[in-house]
XYZ file of C-alpha atoms in Angstrom:
691
model
C -215.773 1.240 71.563
C -219.520 0.638 71.254
C -220.194 3.884 73.142
C -218.062 5.868 70.681
C -219.774 4.268 67.687
C -223.170 4.880 69.273
C -222.251 8.546 69.807
C -221.218 8.948 66.169
C -224.345 7.171 64.944
C -226.567 9.492 66.978
C -224.606 12.484 65.678
C -225.243 11.313 62.101
C -228.968 11.005 62.829
C -229.054 14.586 64.164
C -227.122 15.839 61.132
C -229.523 14.071 58.768
C -232.617 15.433 60.556
C -231.374 19.010 60.139
C -229.530 18.571 56.788
C -226.278 19.844 58.302
C -222.730 18.479 58.661
C -220.524 17.932 61.699
C -216.769 17.608 62.046
C -215.240 15.172 64.545
C -211.602 14.648 65.522
C -210.671 11.146 66.727
C -207.614 11.492 68.982
C -205.812 8.313 69.942
C -203.587 5.554 68.640
C -203.979 4.250 65.083
C -205.487 0.894 66.022
C -208.243 2.534 68.091
C -209.029 5.027 65.308
C -209.281 2.261 62.689
C -211.469 0.154 64.948
C -213.885 3.084 65.385
C -214.264 3.923 61.677
C -214.487 0.270 60.617
C -217.110 -0.455 63.286
C -219.069 2.599 62.190
C -219.113 1.300 58.621
C -220.175 -2.210 59.683
C -222.771 -1.300 62.339
C -224.508 1.565 60.546
C -226.427 1.945 57.306
C -224.112 1.732 54.262
C -223.202 5.247 53.108
C -220.941 6.690 50.409
C -217.561 7.165 52.092
C -214.488 9.011 50.810
C -211.079 8.774 52.468
C -207.932 10.887 52.190
C -204.664 9.370 53.440
C -203.859 6.736 56.042
C -204.779 3.047 56.009
C -207.672 2.274 53.695
C -211.002 1.737 55.454
C -213.233 -1.038 54.170
C -215.886 0.266 51.782
C -214.339 3.736 51.374
C -213.155 5.305 48.148
C -209.498 5.920 48.985
C -207.174 8.644 47.669
C -203.765 9.895 48.843
C -204.188 12.984 51.004
C -203.040 15.476 48.361
C -205.514 14.286 45.706
C -208.752 15.631 47.156
C -209.434 17.723 44.049
C -210.142 14.504 42.166
C -213.362 14.294 44.178
C -214.714 17.569 42.780
C -218.268 17.247 41.476
C -218.980 14.131 43.549
C -220.853 13.661 46.823
C -220.405 11.578 49.961
C -222.058 11.164 53.351
C -218.892 10.362 55.272
C -215.401 11.794 54.801
C -212.365 10.320 56.572
C -209.153 12.393 56.623
C -206.075 10.787 58.155
C -203.433 13.400 59.001
C -200.641 10.882 59.544
C -199.666 11.184 55.871
C -199.245 14.957 56.090
C -201.704 17.772 55.483
C -202.681 19.591 52.288
C -205.148 22.424 52.859
C -206.328 22.669 49.236
C -207.045 18.947 49.016
C -208.788 18.949 52.409
C -210.947 21.931 51.396
C -211.927 20.316 48.099
C -212.943 17.104 49.862
C -215.055 18.929 52.455
C -217.093 20.398 49.601
C -218.187 16.876 48.572
C -219.741 16.148 51.986
C -223.521 16.573 51.776
C -226.013 17.590 54.456
C -226.394 14.809 57.003
C -222.735 13.824 56.539
C -219.905 13.779 59.061
C -216.205 14.539 58.712
C -213.883 12.232 60.670
C -210.367 13.614 61.175
C -207.835 11.072 62.473
C -205.180 12.891 64.493
C -202.519 11.665 66.888
C -201.677 13.659 69.978
C -197.974 14.111 69.245
C -196.414 17.211 70.742
C -196.144 20.142 68.317
C -192.602 21.482 68.080
C -192.067 25.151 68.845
C -191.822 27.128 65.629
C -194.123 24.835 63.620
C -196.642 27.608 63.153
C -198.710 25.866 60.478
C -199.211 22.885 62.796
C -200.157 25.226 65.621
C -202.742 27.019 63.459
C -204.228 23.708 62.296
C -204.401 22.455 65.875
C -206.230 25.612 66.952
C -208.756 24.970 64.201
C -209.237 21.264 64.959
C -209.780 22.095 68.631
C -212.984 23.890 67.588
C -214.491 20.667 66.187
C -216.047 17.901 68.288
C -213.125 15.972 69.816
C -213.320 12.345 70.941
C -210.283 11.187 72.945
C -209.352 7.564 73.431
C -209.994 6.424 77.035
C -211.697 9.700 77.946
C -215.387 10.567 78.542
C -217.410 11.330 75.421
C -218.427 14.929 74.720
C -222.019 16.103 74.984
C -224.097 15.744 71.828
C -224.857 19.147 70.256
C -228.531 20.101 70.563
C -228.693 23.667 69.241
C -229.155 23.960 65.479
C -229.094 27.543 64.241
C -231.569 28.994 61.755
C -234.515 27.733 59.753
C -234.030 25.869 56.511
C -235.298 27.680 53.409
C -236.660 25.963 50.252
C -233.854 24.422 48.188
C -233.213 25.072 44.485
C -235.238 28.309 44.396
C -232.198 30.485 43.657
C -230.678 27.858 41.392
C -233.814 27.839 39.207
C -233.565 31.623 38.941
C -229.902 31.280 37.941
C -230.766 28.786 35.188
C -233.402 31.164 33.804
C -230.937 34.061 33.722
C -228.229 31.951 32.066
C -230.635 30.827 29.333
C -231.786 34.429 28.840
C -228.206 35.464 27.956
C -228.597 33.342 24.808
C -232.252 34.023 24.102
C -232.145 37.755 24.847
C -230.245 40.645 23.272
C -226.537 40.411 22.497
C -223.863 42.088 24.629
C -225.747 41.601 27.902
C -223.418 39.354 29.936
C -224.369 37.837 33.277
C -222.121 37.795 36.356
C -222.981 34.842 38.605
C -221.314 34.602 42.028
C -221.768 32.273 44.991
C -220.099 30.716 47.981
C -219.170 27.040 47.662
C -221.977 24.487 47.732
C -224.582 26.827 46.226
C -225.052 24.861 42.999
C -223.470 27.494 40.761
C -221.584 25.109 38.477
C -224.453 22.616 38.334
C -226.774 25.499 37.315
C -224.400 26.269 34.435
C -224.495 22.618 33.376
C -228.288 22.352 33.588
C -228.740 25.609 31.655
C -226.327 24.380 28.968
C -228.368 21.176 28.648
C -231.599 23.150 28.372
C -230.131 25.265 25.575
C -228.817 22.184 23.737
C -232.267 20.573 23.877
C -234.019 23.553 22.297
C -231.638 24.506 19.464
C -228.354 23.795 17.716
C -225.730 25.608 19.749
C -221.958 25.671 20.141
C -221.112 26.291 23.810
C -217.555 26.863 25.013
C -216.685 26.537 28.689
C -213.444 27.950 30.083
C -211.882 27.917 33.549
C -208.316 27.813 34.924
C -208.423 23.988 34.899
C -210.821 21.429 33.461
C -211.306 19.810 36.886
C -213.050 22.983 38.048
C -215.780 22.591 35.418
C -215.949 18.792 35.271
C -219.157 18.916 37.381
C -220.715 21.220 34.749
C -220.226 18.542 32.075
C -221.486 15.859 34.480
C -224.763 17.701 35.192
C -225.257 18.589 31.511
C -224.735 14.946 30.478
C -227.197 13.723 33.107
C -229.855 16.221 31.993
C -229.316 15.243 28.346
C -229.255 11.502 29.169
C -225.964 11.003 27.351
C -222.824 9.242 28.634
C -219.826 11.304 29.710
C -216.481 9.913 30.835
C -214.720 13.115 31.857
C -213.973 14.122 28.263
C -213.543 17.807 27.506
C -216.239 17.757 24.814
C -219.896 16.766 25.089
C -221.776 16.344 21.789
C -225.484 15.706 21.473
C -227.970 15.301 18.609
C -231.651 15.809 19.447
C -233.929 15.655 16.427
C -232.599 18.221 13.992
C -230.548 19.963 16.692
C -226.800 19.229 16.840
C -225.017 20.854 19.783
C -221.678 20.699 21.548
C -220.316 21.767 24.912
C -216.535 21.843 25.028
C -213.776 23.029 27.328
C -211.086 25.415 26.061
C -208.299 26.704 28.336
C -208.318 30.493 28.926
C -204.924 31.168 27.335
C -205.859 29.193 24.219
C -209.184 31.038 24.020
C -207.373 34.385 24.090
C -204.710 33.395 21.554
C -207.083 31.918 18.960
C -210.502 32.684 17.534
C -213.152 29.991 18.109
C -216.658 29.627 16.749
C -218.870 30.143 19.757
C -222.576 30.870 20.252
C -222.282 31.053 24.039
C -219.231 31.365 26.303
C -219.234 30.309 29.959
C -216.306 31.583 32.036
C -216.285 29.672 35.334
C -214.081 30.573 38.309
C -213.492 33.896 36.567
C -211.843 35.425 39.655
C -208.933 33.040 39.091
C -208.400 34.345 35.534
C -206.407 37.585 35.077
C -208.514 40.659 34.360
C -206.764 41.473 31.032
C -207.770 38.058 29.697
C -211.382 38.568 30.805
C -211.469 41.901 28.968
C -210.296 40.230 25.759
C -213.158 37.737 26.040
C -215.697 40.530 26.540
C -214.512 42.286 23.384
C -214.443 39.082 21.344
C -217.654 37.269 22.367
C -221.141 38.719 22.694
C -223.033 36.159 24.786
C -221.180 35.416 28.018
C -221.653 34.331 31.600
C -218.896 35.102 34.107
C -219.187 32.824 37.110
C -217.049 32.835 40.230
C -216.765 31.365 43.703
C -216.560 34.172 46.245
C -214.882 32.147 48.998
C -212.983 28.929 48.543
C -209.852 27.147 47.420
C -210.488 27.875 43.705
C -208.974 31.348 43.955
C -211.024 34.357 44.973
C -209.006 37.410 44.030
C -211.243 40.397 44.684
C -209.777 42.113 41.655
C -212.647 40.411 39.838
C -215.383 42.108 41.854
C -213.579 45.370 42.549
C -211.980 45.994 39.145
C -213.374 43.768 36.434
C -217.091 43.912 37.267
C -217.196 47.767 37.338
C -215.252 47.799 34.041
C -217.720 45.310 32.556
C -220.640 47.485 33.628
C -219.044 50.512 31.949
C -218.541 48.581 28.682
C -221.791 46.594 28.776
C -224.372 48.816 30.447
C -227.076 46.160 30.223
C -225.064 43.464 31.978
C -226.736 41.803 34.965
C -225.611 39.986 38.099
C -226.897 37.354 40.500
C -225.392 36.202 43.797
C -226.442 32.804 45.145
C -226.587 32.519 48.932
C -228.792 29.450 49.372
C -226.835 26.215 49.923
C -227.829 23.223 47.821
C -225.761 20.429 49.369
C -226.422 21.414 52.967
C -228.555 23.742 55.042
C -227.866 27.369 55.823
C -225.798 27.976 58.997
C -224.078 24.625 58.499
C -221.644 24.068 61.423
C -218.911 22.541 59.257
C -219.052 25.321 56.650
C -218.872 27.934 59.397
C -215.843 26.188 60.920
C -214.109 25.707 57.581
C -214.455 29.368 56.596
C -213.177 30.565 59.963
C -210.298 28.085 60.384
C -208.948 28.587 56.839
C -209.717 32.314 56.583
C -211.887 31.695 53.520
C -214.189 34.528 54.594
C -211.418 36.988 55.422
C -212.942 40.390 54.694
C -211.103 43.667 54.152
C -211.159 46.320 56.896
C -214.198 48.486 56.279
C -216.828 50.580 57.971
C -215.978 52.721 60.981
C -212.336 51.627 61.191
C -211.602 52.631 57.635
C -213.666 55.799 57.826
C -211.703 56.806 60.917
C -208.584 56.977 58.757
C -210.224 59.733 56.732
C -208.984 57.994 53.585
C -208.976 61.099 51.412
C -206.366 62.717 53.674
C -204.104 59.715 54.194
C -200.540 60.266 53.022
C -198.218 57.308 52.391
C -195.659 58.728 54.827
C -198.129 58.533 57.725
C -197.876 54.724 57.925
C -195.409 52.261 59.435
C -194.075 49.048 57.875
C -193.957 46.282 60.475
C -192.383 42.845 60.131
C -194.863 40.405 61.643
C -193.849 37.664 64.055
C -195.571 34.449 62.961
C -196.129 33.466 66.570
C -198.141 36.685 66.998
C -200.234 35.828 63.935
C -201.087 32.425 65.390
C -201.834 33.858 68.829
C -203.979 36.669 67.382
C -206.176 35.282 64.594
C -207.810 38.699 64.054
C -204.392 40.108 63.049
C -203.778 37.206 60.708
C -207.220 37.691 59.172
C -206.455 41.357 58.439
C -203.205 40.395 56.660
C -204.695 37.506 54.739
C -207.736 39.491 53.603
C -205.402 41.954 51.863
C -203.522 39.127 50.142
C -206.737 37.405 49.010
C -208.047 40.690 47.639
C -204.888 41.415 45.661
C -204.038 38.053 44.145
C -206.120 35.785 41.956
C -204.432 32.546 43.076
C -204.555 32.804 46.872
C -205.593 29.479 48.412
C -205.649 27.741 51.819
C -202.263 26.192 50.996
C -200.819 29.717 50.804
C -201.956 30.321 54.360
C -200.034 27.292 55.622
C -197.034 27.954 53.364
C -196.784 31.433 54.838
C -196.750 29.977 58.355
C -194.487 26.977 57.663
C -191.779 28.362 55.382
C -188.977 29.820 57.490
C -187.725 31.909 54.539
C -191.126 33.569 54.028
C -191.889 36.733 55.980
C -194.919 38.995 56.254
C -194.816 42.784 56.515
C -197.871 44.952 57.140
C -198.317 48.648 56.489
C -200.225 50.162 59.374
C -202.008 53.504 59.320
C -203.626 54.334 62.621
C -204.939 51.023 63.948
C -205.696 49.534 60.533
C -203.564 47.312 58.299
C -203.951 48.837 54.840
C -201.051 47.109 53.068
C -199.220 43.803 53.160
C -196.017 42.315 51.717
C -194.966 38.671 51.495
C -191.263 38.133 50.917
C -188.947 35.156 50.657
C -185.201 35.223 51.344
C -183.050 34.087 48.444
C -179.403 34.046 47.454
C -176.311 33.690 49.603
C -175.369 30.548 47.648
C -171.855 29.122 47.703
C -169.724 29.347 44.554
C -169.743 25.558 43.987
C -173.547 25.450 44.103
C -173.815 28.434 41.759
C -171.602 26.625 39.215
C -173.847 23.552 39.413
C -176.904 25.775 38.911
C -175.335 27.353 35.852
C -174.551 23.922 34.412
C -178.127 22.774 35.014
C -177.125 20.133 37.573
C -178.861 21.704 40.577
C -181.968 23.820 41.089
C -182.325 24.603 44.802
C -185.929 25.168 45.867
C -187.126 28.604 46.950
C -184.497 30.331 44.781
C -186.606 31.414 41.801
C -184.880 34.695 40.917
C -181.372 33.708 41.974
C -181.487 30.506 39.918
C -183.059 32.264 36.914
C -180.351 34.933 36.782
C -177.502 32.478 37.309
C -178.774 29.791 34.943
C -180.476 31.725 32.147
C -178.472 34.975 32.158
C -175.134 33.440 33.136
C -174.649 35.938 35.995
C -173.497 34.076 39.099
C -172.996 37.163 41.304
C -176.752 37.570 41.841
C -177.097 34.092 43.378
C -174.199 34.744 45.762
C -175.733 37.968 47.082
C -178.612 37.906 49.553
C -181.949 39.080 48.242
C -185.592 39.487 49.164
C -188.061 38.349 46.539
C -191.425 40.056 46.906
C -193.983 37.301 46.342
C -197.083 39.379 46.997
C -197.860 43.041 47.520
C -201.333 44.197 48.492
C -202.901 47.587 49.226
C -206.443 48.194 50.441
C -208.576 49.191 47.407
C -209.571 52.472 49.081
C -205.915 53.528 49.219
C -204.723 52.312 45.830
C -203.110 54.786 43.399
C -201.970 56.890 46.366
C -198.314 55.652 46.288
C -198.867 53.397 49.294
C -197.356 50.406 47.460
C -194.291 52.377 46.358
C -193.842 53.660 49.910
C -194.014 50.123 51.289
C -191.271 49.009 48.896
C -189.069 51.964 49.855
C -189.476 51.163 53.556
C -188.709 47.487 52.885
C -185.521 48.535 51.108
C -184.511 50.705 54.086
C -185.124 47.828 56.493
C -183.103 45.368 54.358
C -179.789 47.134 53.611
C -177.933 43.858 53.023
C -180.350 42.526 50.415
C -181.282 43.502 46.887
C -184.985 43.352 46.021
C -186.586 41.275 43.282
C -189.991 40.159 42.078
C -191.505 37.865 39.466
C -195.074 38.059 38.160
C -197.341 37.577 35.158
C -196.656 40.593 32.962
C -199.343 43.182 32.334
C -198.539 46.738 31.262
C -200.049 48.109 34.474
C -197.922 45.897 36.729
C -194.723 46.549 34.774
C -195.255 50.301 35.083
C -195.914 50.024 38.831
C -192.650 48.198 39.500
C -190.783 50.473 37.094
C -192.049 53.542 38.956
C -190.744 51.928 42.160
C -187.225 51.752 40.712
C -187.193 48.125 39.529
C -185.496 47.111 36.272
C -186.792 44.392 33.953
C -184.121 41.776 33.268
C -185.953 38.624 32.071
C -189.148 37.622 30.269
C -190.301 34.007 30.212
C -190.628 32.177 26.896
C -194.087 30.735 27.575
C -197.326 31.968 29.037
C -197.999 30.867 32.593
C -201.059 28.572 32.680
C -202.467 30.212 35.796
C -202.006 33.888 34.902
C -202.159 33.558 31.120
C -199.227 35.979 30.925
C -195.493 35.749 30.291
C -193.637 35.843 33.608
C -191.078 38.596 34.104
C -188.254 39.106 36.583
C -187.499 42.611 37.853
C -184.792 43.675 40.286
C -183.694 46.696 42.264
C -179.970 46.690 43.027
C -178.114 49.625 44.592
C -174.604 48.179 44.428
C -172.522 46.104 42.014
C -172.742 46.130 38.232
C -174.392 42.759 37.527
C -177.834 44.355 37.119
C -176.450 46.427 34.225
C -175.216 43.216 32.607
C -178.658 41.683 33.045
C -180.365 44.776 31.575
C -178.050 44.688 28.552
C -178.764 40.986 28.063
C -182.515 41.660 28.116
C -182.308 44.609 25.726
C -180.206 42.725 23.179
C -182.555 39.723 23.181
C -185.845 41.638 23.098
C -185.820 42.649 19.417
C -185.088 39.086 18.312
C -187.630 37.427 20.604
C -190.473 39.687 19.464
C -190.415 38.039 16.051
C -189.290 34.464 16.822
C -192.645 33.414 18.304
C -191.433 32.949 21.884
C -192.699 36.350 23.036
C -196.267 36.573 21.773
C -197.440 39.298 24.154
C -200.232 41.859 24.023
C -199.263 45.115 22.337
C -199.615 47.176 25.531
C -197.194 44.778 27.263
C -194.866 45.092 24.269
C -194.802 48.870 24.697
C -193.983 48.454 28.387
C -191.151 46.000 27.640
C -189.488 48.341 25.167
C -189.204 51.107 27.767
C -186.340 48.975 29.139
C -184.583 48.647 25.759
C -181.461 50.623 24.901
C -181.796 50.491 21.126
C -180.103 53.377 19.313
C -182.322 55.870 17.549
C -182.760 55.051 13.882
C -182.024 57.923 11.501
C -184.501 57.678 8.641
C -182.805 58.513 5.354
C -184.396 60.637 2.636
C -184.683 57.737 0.189
C -186.219 55.528 2.859
C -188.820 58.131 3.749
C -189.691 58.478 0.063
C -190.258 54.717 -0.126
C -192.516 54.824 2.916
C -194.495 57.741 1.496
C -194.862 55.849 -1.807
C -196.279 52.866 0.083
C -198.740 55.114 1.906
C -199.962 56.387 -1.489
C -200.373 52.825 -2.769
C -197.132 52.618 -4.757
C -194.681 50.036 -3.453
C -195.514 46.841 -1.505
C -195.313 46.315 2.252
C -192.744 43.540 1.807
C -190.276 45.987 0.260
C -190.404 48.506 3.104
C -191.422 46.482 6.216
C -187.808 46.119 7.427
C -187.448 49.923 7.397
C -190.703 50.364 9.312
C -189.569 47.736 11.818
C -186.295 49.563 12.615
C -188.194 52.844 12.861
C -190.809 51.386 15.230
C -188.179 49.910 17.554
C -186.304 53.213 17.676
C -189.467 55.177 18.458
C -190.730 52.624 21.009
C -187.701 53.285 23.197
C -188.576 56.985 23.025
C -192.210 56.095 23.845
C -193.659 57.721 20.742
C -197.418 57.509 21.259
C -198.103 57.700 17.536
C -197.078 54.080 17.008
C -200.426 52.363 16.545
C -201.326 48.939 17.904
C -201.771 47.728 14.338
C -198.188 48.715 13.407
C -196.871 46.775 16.391
C -199.078 43.776 15.681
C -198.455 43.518 11.944
C -194.896 44.828 11.505
C -193.125 44.096 14.774
C -194.895 40.848 15.691
C -195.227 39.831 12.017
C -198.803 38.598 12.205
C -200.620 37.497 9.053
C -203.238 39.703 7.393
C -206.078 37.492 8.596
C -205.015 37.892 12.218
C -204.420 41.623 11.726
C -207.924 42.119 10.281
C -209.424 40.303 13.245
C -207.257 42.343 15.630
C -208.553 45.704 14.371
C -212.023 44.393 13.463
C -211.780 45.098 9.765
C -213.518 42.956 7.151
C -210.384 41.938 5.240
C -206.851 42.643 4.058
C -207.732 45.611 1.835
C -209.389 47.570 4.659
C -206.716 46.544 7.160
C -203.823 47.584 4.909
C -205.452 50.954 4.214
C -205.648 51.498 7.951
C -201.987 50.473 8.267
C -201.025 53.124 5.678
C -202.840 55.818 7.639
C -201.129 54.726 10.875
C -197.703 54.779 9.189
C -198.398 58.265 7.851
C -199.233 59.483 11.367
C -195.984 57.970 12.677
C -193.891 59.694 9.991
C -195.546 63.025 10.739
C -194.721 62.697 14.438
C -191.164 61.355 14.615
C -189.250 62.411 17.728
C -186.258 63.600 15.785
C -186.371 63.770 11.990
C -182.989 63.493 10.257
C -181.758 66.590 8.512
C -181.988 64.896 5.098
C -185.781 64.686 5.354
C -186.414 68.238 6.488
């Protein structure tokens, strides 16, 4: 026992000397493990210790294993993770980020045999085997003596980041900053320190947004420390310095998009985890912004941010700037634990590039030249380079991909992975989950709201909310994720993958559910999918209303579902439960079956009188509404966004003026008259009475 404790003590000394972190796995029975960690706490210098799971160790701050995110923004020198209570990759990753240079990670793991087919356990075991392992009743390993690299001065990059953040406020308007970094680089603390500096020098109203408040809690902590004011995890920090009165407050992204807030400076943290359409709204609405994002990590690192949003931002704001932080703050460069964590959890999974991709001669690739392969999970575990290729595509395509997704993919028997291979390169990936095949008794219980079987999102939705039980009885494949290499996007690769999946699954219908944007709806529509359901609330993660789309080649239940959707759409547009963006509204109405409205001569005269300033909008709005719905189905491009916003969604004049950036009702209504005139002049089919 004393030899093991002595080994760990010496390891801590080495870690402290070099400002790095080590990971150790203690393999043995529970009593031996507890004796080691308790002796280490008693015999050594007292250090800040955090613990996830297991039996509480004396002196440690204890949390259940799945609650590691509660430690965000805090620091420790020793982290104990007991795997007996189960494993949560997101929680584990969050906790590792709190471990500072000189700290050690102690993983408590029994040596129970892993059952064949438990692929997540196998992958985790492969990763843990790469850490320093200490086995009960076995010789101790050799102490590591090679420390890579030379430490560079700390805080140099962070100081530069603070200067650039402050300059966004002090410089010209419409010059946003994009700040990116790997974890542990002090990005969020730099945002907090810069906010404090701004609050000290002027009266300023700062709004901070991120997918969750916990992600930016450290920002408020650092700002409060710099301002010498108390902060107890509230979402607002107010300070009065001399004549300056300032506030820093958190507002959720969806609320920020829906409503107009007074704001002198907007900080968007973990921007890669916020859908691009929402980011674009913020750019158009606010003139002093910082977009900050973690490049690798559990927060969500969808590359759509760097590959799609950042180029768009540069095109709209030519004087925008960017800064990428590479210098660690909490630990030294080339930290062994960071290197292990990135590799074992595929946090640094990069897309195929360079010679391999060039060899495809991308410009000449045709979708039909590839092959869709269903991957064996055992092969993914045995060949980490294959798994990395698949996962890099998924991370690139989706803004919510996290370490838990990696283990869910491996553990869930109903989840399958398909890759689209061109030459020797994986350029596309599908994640599917098997649904349906439910017994009649279970379907009846689902429809009555008594049961909601897990993993049956689409089947349960159709049976319970549309009243169509047939869909839950049939087998289906729900497409959870679809990803195509950015170099091959808009070349019909995704549509080809879906067609091949359909061919390989003749006994299943296909379905998908996602946060609705006009671009995504059109993609799935072009692939033959029909929209049958729109959620009543915006999803907190995507900021969008979720939709369900299906592709069914037999049976008539899909037609029933389509009819149900079409008949409910017109009502839901105006009842407040479907407050969507106007481009999404246009996309939704392409699935409607509303009959064309024949505008009568008297009605057209009324509309023309309104355009000339005669009658009021209240007296003719119901006519315009029926006309708009009729023309939407026919995809008349002369229906303006303002007509949709004001007439179809029934927004007030104040909101409408803000929407079209007019100074008030008078200017907005004049614009509405012009838009209505253009619509009348370009009707698809004018009735004979008006010719």
